[in-house]
CSV table of C-alpha atoms in Angstrom, one decimal:
chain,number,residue,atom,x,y,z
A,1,UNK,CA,14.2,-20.6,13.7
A,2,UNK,CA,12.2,-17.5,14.3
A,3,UNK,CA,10.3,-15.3,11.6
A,4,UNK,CA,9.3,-12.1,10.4
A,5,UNK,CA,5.8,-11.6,10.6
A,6,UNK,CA,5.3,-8.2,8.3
A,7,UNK,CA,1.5,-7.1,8.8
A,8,UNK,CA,0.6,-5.2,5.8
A,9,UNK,CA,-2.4,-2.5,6.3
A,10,UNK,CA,-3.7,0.2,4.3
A,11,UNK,CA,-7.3,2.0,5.9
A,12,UNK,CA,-7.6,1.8,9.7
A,13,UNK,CA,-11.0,3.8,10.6
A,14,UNK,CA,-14.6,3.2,11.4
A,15,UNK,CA,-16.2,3.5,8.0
A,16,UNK,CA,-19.6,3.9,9.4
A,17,UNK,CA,-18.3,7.2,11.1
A,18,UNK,CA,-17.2,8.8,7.5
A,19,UNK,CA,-18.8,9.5,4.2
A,20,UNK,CA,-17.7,6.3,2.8
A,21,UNK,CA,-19.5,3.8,4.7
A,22,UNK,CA,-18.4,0.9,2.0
A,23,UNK,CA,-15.0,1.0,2.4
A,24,UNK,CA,-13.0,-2.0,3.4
A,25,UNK,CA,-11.4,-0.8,6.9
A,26,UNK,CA,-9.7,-2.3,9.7
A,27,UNK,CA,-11.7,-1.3,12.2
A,28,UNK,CA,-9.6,1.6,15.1
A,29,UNK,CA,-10.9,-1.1,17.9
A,30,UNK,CA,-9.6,-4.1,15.8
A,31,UNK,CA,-6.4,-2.5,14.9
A,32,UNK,CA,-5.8,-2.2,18.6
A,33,UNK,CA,-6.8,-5.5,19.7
A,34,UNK,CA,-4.3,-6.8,17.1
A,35,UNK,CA,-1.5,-4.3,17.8
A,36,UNK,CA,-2.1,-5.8,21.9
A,37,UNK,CA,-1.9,-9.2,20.7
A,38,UNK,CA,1.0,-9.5,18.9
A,39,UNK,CA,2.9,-7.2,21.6
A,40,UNK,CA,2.2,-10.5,23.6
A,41,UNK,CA,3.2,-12.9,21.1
A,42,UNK,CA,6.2,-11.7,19.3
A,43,UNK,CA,8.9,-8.9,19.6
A,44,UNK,CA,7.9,-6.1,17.8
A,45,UNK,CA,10.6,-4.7,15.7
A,46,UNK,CA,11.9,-1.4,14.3
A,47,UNK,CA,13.7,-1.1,11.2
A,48,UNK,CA,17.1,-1.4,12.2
A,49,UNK,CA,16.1,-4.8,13.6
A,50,UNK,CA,14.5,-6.1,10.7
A,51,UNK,CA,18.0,-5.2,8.7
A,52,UNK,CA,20.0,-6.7,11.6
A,53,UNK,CA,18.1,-10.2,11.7
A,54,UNK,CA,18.3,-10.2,7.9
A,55,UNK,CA,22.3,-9.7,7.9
A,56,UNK,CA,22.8,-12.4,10.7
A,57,UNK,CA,23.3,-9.6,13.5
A,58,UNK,CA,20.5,-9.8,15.5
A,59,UNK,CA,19.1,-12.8,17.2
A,60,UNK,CA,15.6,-12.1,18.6
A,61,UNK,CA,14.0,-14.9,21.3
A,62,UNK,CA,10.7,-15.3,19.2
A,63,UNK,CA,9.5,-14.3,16.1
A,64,UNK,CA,9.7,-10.5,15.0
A,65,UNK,CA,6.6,-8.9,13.9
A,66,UNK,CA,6.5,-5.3,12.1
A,67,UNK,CA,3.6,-3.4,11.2
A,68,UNK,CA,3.2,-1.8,7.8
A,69,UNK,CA,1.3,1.0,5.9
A,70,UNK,CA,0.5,1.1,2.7
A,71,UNK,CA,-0.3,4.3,1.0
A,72,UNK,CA,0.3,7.3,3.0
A,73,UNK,CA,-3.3,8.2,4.4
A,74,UNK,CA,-4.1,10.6,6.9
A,75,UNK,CA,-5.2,8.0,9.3
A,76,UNK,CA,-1.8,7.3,9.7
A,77,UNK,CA,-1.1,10.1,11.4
A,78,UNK,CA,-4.1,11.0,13.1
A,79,UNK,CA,-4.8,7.8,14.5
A,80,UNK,CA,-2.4,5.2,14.1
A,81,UNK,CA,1.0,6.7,14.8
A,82,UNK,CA,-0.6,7.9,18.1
A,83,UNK,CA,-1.3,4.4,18.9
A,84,UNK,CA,1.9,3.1,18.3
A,85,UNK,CA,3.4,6.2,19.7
A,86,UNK,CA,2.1,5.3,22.8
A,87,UNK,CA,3.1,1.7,23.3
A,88,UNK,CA,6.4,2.8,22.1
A,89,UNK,CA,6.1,0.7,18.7
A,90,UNK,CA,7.2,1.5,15.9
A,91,UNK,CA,5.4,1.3,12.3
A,92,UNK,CA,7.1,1.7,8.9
A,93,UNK,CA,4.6,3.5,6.4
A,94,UNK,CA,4.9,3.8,2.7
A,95,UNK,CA,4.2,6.8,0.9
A,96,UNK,CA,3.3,7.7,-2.9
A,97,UNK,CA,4.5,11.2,-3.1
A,98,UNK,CA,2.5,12.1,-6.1
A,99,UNK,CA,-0.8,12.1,-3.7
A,100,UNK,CA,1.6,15.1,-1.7
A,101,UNK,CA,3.4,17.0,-4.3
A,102,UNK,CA,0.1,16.9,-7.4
A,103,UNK,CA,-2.8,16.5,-5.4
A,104,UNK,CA,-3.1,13.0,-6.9
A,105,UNK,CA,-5.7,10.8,-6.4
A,106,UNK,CA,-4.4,7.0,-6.9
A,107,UNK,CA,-6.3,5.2,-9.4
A,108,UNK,CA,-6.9,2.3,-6.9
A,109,UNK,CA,-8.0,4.6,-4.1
A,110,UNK,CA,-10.6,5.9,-7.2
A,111,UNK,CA,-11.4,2.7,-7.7
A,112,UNK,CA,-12.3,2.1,-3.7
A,113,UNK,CA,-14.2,5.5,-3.5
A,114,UNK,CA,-16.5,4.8,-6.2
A,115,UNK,CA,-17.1,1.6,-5.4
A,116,UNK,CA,-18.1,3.0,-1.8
A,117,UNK,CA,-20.2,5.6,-2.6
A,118,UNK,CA,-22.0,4.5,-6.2
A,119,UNK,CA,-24.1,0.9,-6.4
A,120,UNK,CA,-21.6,-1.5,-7.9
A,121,UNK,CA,-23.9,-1.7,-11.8
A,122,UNK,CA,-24.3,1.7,-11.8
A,123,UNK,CA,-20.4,2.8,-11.6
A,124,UNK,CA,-19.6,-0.9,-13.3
A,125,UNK,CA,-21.9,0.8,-16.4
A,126,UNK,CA,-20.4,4.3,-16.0
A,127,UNK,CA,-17.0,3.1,-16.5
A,128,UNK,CA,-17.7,0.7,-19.5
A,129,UNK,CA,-19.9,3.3,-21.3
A,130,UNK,CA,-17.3,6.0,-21.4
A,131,UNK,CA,-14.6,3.5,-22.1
A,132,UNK,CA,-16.5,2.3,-25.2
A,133,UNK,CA,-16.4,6.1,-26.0
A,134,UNK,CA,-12.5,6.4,-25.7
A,135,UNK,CA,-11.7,3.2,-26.7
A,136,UNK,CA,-14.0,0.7,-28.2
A,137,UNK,CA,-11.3,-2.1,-29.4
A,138,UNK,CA,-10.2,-2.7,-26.1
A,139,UNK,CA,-11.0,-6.3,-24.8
A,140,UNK,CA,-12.3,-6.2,-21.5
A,141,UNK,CA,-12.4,-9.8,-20.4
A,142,UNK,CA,-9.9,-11.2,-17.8
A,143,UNK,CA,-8.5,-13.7,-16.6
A,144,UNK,CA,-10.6,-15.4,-14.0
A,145,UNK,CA,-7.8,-17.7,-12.1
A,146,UNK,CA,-5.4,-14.6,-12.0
A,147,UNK,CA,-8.6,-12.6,-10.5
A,148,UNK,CA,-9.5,-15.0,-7.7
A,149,UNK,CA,-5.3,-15.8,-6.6
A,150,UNK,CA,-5.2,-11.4,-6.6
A,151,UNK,CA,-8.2,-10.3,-5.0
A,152,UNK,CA,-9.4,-12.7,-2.2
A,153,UNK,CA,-11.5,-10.7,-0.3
A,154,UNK,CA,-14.2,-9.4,-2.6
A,155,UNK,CA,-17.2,-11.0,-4.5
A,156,UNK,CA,-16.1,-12.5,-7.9
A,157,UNK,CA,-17.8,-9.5,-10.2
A,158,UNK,CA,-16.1,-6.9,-7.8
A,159,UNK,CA,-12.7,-8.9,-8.1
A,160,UNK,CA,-12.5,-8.9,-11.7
A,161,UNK,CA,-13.5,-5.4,-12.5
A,162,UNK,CA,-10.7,-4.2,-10.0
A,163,UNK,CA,-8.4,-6.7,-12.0
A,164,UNK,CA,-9.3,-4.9,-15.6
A,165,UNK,CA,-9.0,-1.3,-13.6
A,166,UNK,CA,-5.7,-2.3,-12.3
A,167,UNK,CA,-3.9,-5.0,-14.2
A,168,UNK,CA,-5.8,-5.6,-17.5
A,169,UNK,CA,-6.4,-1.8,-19.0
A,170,UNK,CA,-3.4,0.5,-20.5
A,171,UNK,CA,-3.2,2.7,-17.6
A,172,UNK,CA,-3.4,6.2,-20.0
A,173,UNK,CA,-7.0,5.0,-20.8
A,174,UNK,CA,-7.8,3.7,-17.6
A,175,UNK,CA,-6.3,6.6,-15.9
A,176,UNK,CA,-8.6,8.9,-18.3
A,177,UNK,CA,-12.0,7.0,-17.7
A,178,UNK,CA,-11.1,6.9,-13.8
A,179,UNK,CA,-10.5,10.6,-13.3
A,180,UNK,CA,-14.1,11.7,-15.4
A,181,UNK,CA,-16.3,9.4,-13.4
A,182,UNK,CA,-14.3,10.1,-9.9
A,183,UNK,CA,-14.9,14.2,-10.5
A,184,UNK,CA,-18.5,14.0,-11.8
A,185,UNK,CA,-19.1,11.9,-8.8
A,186,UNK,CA,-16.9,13.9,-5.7
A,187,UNK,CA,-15.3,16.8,-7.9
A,188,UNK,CA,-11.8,18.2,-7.7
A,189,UNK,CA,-9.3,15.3,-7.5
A,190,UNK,CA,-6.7,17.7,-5.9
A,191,UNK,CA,-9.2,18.7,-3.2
A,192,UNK,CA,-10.2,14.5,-2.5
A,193,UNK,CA,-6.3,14.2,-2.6
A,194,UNK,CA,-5.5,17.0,0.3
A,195,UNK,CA,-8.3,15.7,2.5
A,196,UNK,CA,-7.0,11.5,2.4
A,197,UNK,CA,-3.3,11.6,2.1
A,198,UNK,CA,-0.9,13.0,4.4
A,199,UNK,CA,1.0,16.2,3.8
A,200,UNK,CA,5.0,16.8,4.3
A,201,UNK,CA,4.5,18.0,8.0
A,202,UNK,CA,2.5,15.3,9.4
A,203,UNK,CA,5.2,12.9,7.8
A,204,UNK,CA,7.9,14.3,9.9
A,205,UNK,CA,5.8,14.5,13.1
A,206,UNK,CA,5.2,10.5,12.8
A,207,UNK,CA,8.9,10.4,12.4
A,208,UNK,CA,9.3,12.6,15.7
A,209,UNK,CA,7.0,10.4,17.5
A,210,UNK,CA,9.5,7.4,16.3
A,211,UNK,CA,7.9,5.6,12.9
A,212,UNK,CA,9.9,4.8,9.9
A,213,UNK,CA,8.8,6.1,6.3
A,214,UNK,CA,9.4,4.3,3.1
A,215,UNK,CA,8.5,4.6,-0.5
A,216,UNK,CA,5.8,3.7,-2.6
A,217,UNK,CA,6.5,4.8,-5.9
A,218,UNK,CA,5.5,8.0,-7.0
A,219,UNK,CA,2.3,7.2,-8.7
A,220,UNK,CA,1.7,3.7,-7.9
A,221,UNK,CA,1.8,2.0,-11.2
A,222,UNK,CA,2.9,-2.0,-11.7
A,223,UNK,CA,6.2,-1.4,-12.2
A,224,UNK,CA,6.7,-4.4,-14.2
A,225,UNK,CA,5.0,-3.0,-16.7
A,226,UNK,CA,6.7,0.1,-17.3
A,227,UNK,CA,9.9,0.2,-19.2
A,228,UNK,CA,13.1,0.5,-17.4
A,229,UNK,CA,13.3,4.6,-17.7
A,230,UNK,CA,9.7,4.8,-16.6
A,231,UNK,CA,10.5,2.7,-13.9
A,232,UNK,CA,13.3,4.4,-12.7
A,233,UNK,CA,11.6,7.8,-12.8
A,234,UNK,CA,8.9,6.5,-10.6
A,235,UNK,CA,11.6,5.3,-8.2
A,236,UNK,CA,14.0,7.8,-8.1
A,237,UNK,CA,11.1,10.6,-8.1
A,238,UNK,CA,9.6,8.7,-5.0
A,239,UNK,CA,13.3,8.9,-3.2
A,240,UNK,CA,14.0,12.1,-3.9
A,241,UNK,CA,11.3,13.9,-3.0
A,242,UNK,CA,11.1,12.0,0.6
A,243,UNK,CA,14.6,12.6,1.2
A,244,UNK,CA,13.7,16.5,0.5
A,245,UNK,CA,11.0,16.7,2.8
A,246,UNK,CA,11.3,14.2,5.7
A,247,UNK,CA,13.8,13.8,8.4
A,248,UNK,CA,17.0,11.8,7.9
A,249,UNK,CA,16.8,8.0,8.4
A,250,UNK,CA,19.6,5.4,8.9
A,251,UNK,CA,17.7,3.2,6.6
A,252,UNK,CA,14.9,3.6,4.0
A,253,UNK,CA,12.3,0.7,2.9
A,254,UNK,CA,10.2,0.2,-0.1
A,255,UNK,CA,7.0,-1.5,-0.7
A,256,UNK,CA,5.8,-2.4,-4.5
A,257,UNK,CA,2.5,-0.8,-5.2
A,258,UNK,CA,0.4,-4.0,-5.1
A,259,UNK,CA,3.3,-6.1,-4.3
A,260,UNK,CA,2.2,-9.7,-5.9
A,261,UNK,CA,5.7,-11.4,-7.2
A,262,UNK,CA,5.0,-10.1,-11.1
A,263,UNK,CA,3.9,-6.6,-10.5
A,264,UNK,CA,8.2,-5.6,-10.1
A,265,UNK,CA,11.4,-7.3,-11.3
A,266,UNK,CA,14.7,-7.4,-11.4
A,267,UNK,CA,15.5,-4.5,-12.8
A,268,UNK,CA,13.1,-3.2,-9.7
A,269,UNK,CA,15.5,-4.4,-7.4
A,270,UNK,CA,18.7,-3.1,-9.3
A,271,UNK,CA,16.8,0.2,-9.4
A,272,UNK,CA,16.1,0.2,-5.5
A,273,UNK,CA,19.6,-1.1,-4.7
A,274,UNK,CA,20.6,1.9,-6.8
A,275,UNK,CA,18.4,4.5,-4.3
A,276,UNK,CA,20.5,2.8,-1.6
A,277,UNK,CA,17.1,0.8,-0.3
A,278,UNK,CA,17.6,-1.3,2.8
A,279,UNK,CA,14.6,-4.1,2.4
A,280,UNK,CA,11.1,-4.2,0.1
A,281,UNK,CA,7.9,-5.8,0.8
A,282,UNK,CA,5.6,-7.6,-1.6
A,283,UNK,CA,2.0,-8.5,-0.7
A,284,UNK,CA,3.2,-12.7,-1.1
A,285,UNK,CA,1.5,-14.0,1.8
A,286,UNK,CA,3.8,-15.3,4.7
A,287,UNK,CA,6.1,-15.1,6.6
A,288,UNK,CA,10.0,-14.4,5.9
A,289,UNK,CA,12.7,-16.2,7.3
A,290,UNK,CA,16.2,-15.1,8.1
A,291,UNK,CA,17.8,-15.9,4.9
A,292,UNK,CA,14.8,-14.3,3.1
A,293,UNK,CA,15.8,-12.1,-0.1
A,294,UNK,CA,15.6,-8.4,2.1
A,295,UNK,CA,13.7,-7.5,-1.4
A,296,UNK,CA,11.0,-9.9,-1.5
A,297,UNK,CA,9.8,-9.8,2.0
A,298,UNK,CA,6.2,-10.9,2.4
A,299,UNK,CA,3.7,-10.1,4.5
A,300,UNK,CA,0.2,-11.0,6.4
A,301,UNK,CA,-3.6,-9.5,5.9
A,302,UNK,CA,-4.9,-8.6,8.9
A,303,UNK,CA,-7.7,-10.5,8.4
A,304,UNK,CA,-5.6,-13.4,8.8
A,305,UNK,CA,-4.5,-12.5,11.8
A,306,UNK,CA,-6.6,-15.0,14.4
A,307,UNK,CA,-6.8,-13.6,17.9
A,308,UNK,CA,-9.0,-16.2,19.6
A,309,UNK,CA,-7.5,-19.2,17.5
């Protein structure tokens, strides 16, 4: 029985080559050593495939493999679509419109920024000093099991302060603290935002050039933890405002802003179902089978992805 392998990326660049030299990248060398090898290993599918195998219509000869980008960043368009453009490949890539239509900066992208620019005790200490200010009876301490099975990749002090930042902290007050110490430290939020994020026209020339979009939310909360008319505001705001300014697609995907199995729901699902979404990825590492739930599709770090193995 053959899979779905679902890469999941978010930055593909040479940090060293920007201002940011901390940021965790896939390297633009790496990205296309791995998009080469797993042209030779699998069959690498569009959209309409990954529906097809998933409804019993479409019988591949080896596993499927798609690629998939989280975030909507101008790499995306600048570097990787042309990539895939010219292998004739196509990527799907998930956008939270807020970062087009506000000039919004996600908090998580904050978080990364900061954390590549400022020593790690210095912005750690900036944080906690102004959220003492705004809110002193907060508890701060987290769960250190839940922080090691989220975050596998960074040091264990680094982990946990992106658990409180993302998971832990009401997001009105993290939200707050976030946005004071990201402008003292790079200045206007909407002028970071128009410089990282794609804008409506380079969306529809990666369509042109044959990738899929897909939604993100609007503003990249857990959705789990909003209620249900939050939830569907960030949903339905997200749809709309792709289907306004991108071309027309046969089928639209989804992928749940950080995508671990409690950060959506069911009433997530009804609400995509609602939006007429064909399939959603989680973060869940794996890979997905043909009877997989199309709404619960998981997917692979690149860093797990062994070349020379």
């Amino acid at each position: 029985m053959y899979h779905i392998k679902s890469i999941m990326y978010h930055y593909v660049r040479n940090p060293e080559n920007t201002p940011f030299k901390g940021i965790h990248a896939v390297r633009q060398q790496d990205f296309i050593e791995q998009v080469d090898w797993l042209s030779q290993n699998c069959e690498m599918a569009t959209l309409e495939m990954i529906v097809d195998f998933l409804n019993g219509k479409y019988h591949p000869v080896k596993d499927l493999c798609i690629l998939t980008f989280d975030d909507g960043l101008k790499e995306h368009a600048a570097f990787v679509s042309e990539v895939l453009s010219e292998r004739q490949i196509q990527g799907q890539f998930f956008i939270p419109t807020a970062c087009i239509e506000e000039g919004y900066v996600l908090p998580v992208h904050k978080n990364h920024f900061l954390l590549a620019t400022l020593p790690f005790e210095t912005y750690k200490s900036q944080f906690l000093d102004i959220l003492g200010n705004i809110a002193p009876q907060l508890d701060t301490e987290v769960d250190k099991n839940k922080v090691a099975a989220t975050y596998r990749w960074d040091k264990p002090e680094v982990a946990a302060f992106k658990y409180l930042l993302n998971y832990h902290l009401p997001k009105m007050v993290r939200n707050k603290v976030l946005k004071e110490v990201f402008e003292s430290t790079f200045g206007s939020e909407k002028s970071f935002a128009q410089s990282l994020y794609l804008n409506w026209a380079e969306a529809r020339q990666m369509q042109s050039a044959g990738m899929a979009l897909g939604g993100h939310s609007h503003k990249h909360n857990v959705l789990s933890s909003l209620s249900d008319e939050e939830q569907e505001n960030e949903i339905s705001t997200c749809m709309t405002l792709l289907r306004q300014h991108t071309n027309k697609q046969q089928y639209w995907p989804f992928s749940y802003p950080f995508g671990k199995p409690n950060t959506f729901n069911e009433k997530t699902i009804q609400l995509l179902q609602k939006e007429n979404i064909a399939i959603a990825y989680t973060s869940e590492v794996g890979d997905s089978q043909n009877d997989q739930n199309p709404f619960r599709l998981k997917r692979i770090d690149p860093k797990d992805i062994l070349i020379n193995a």
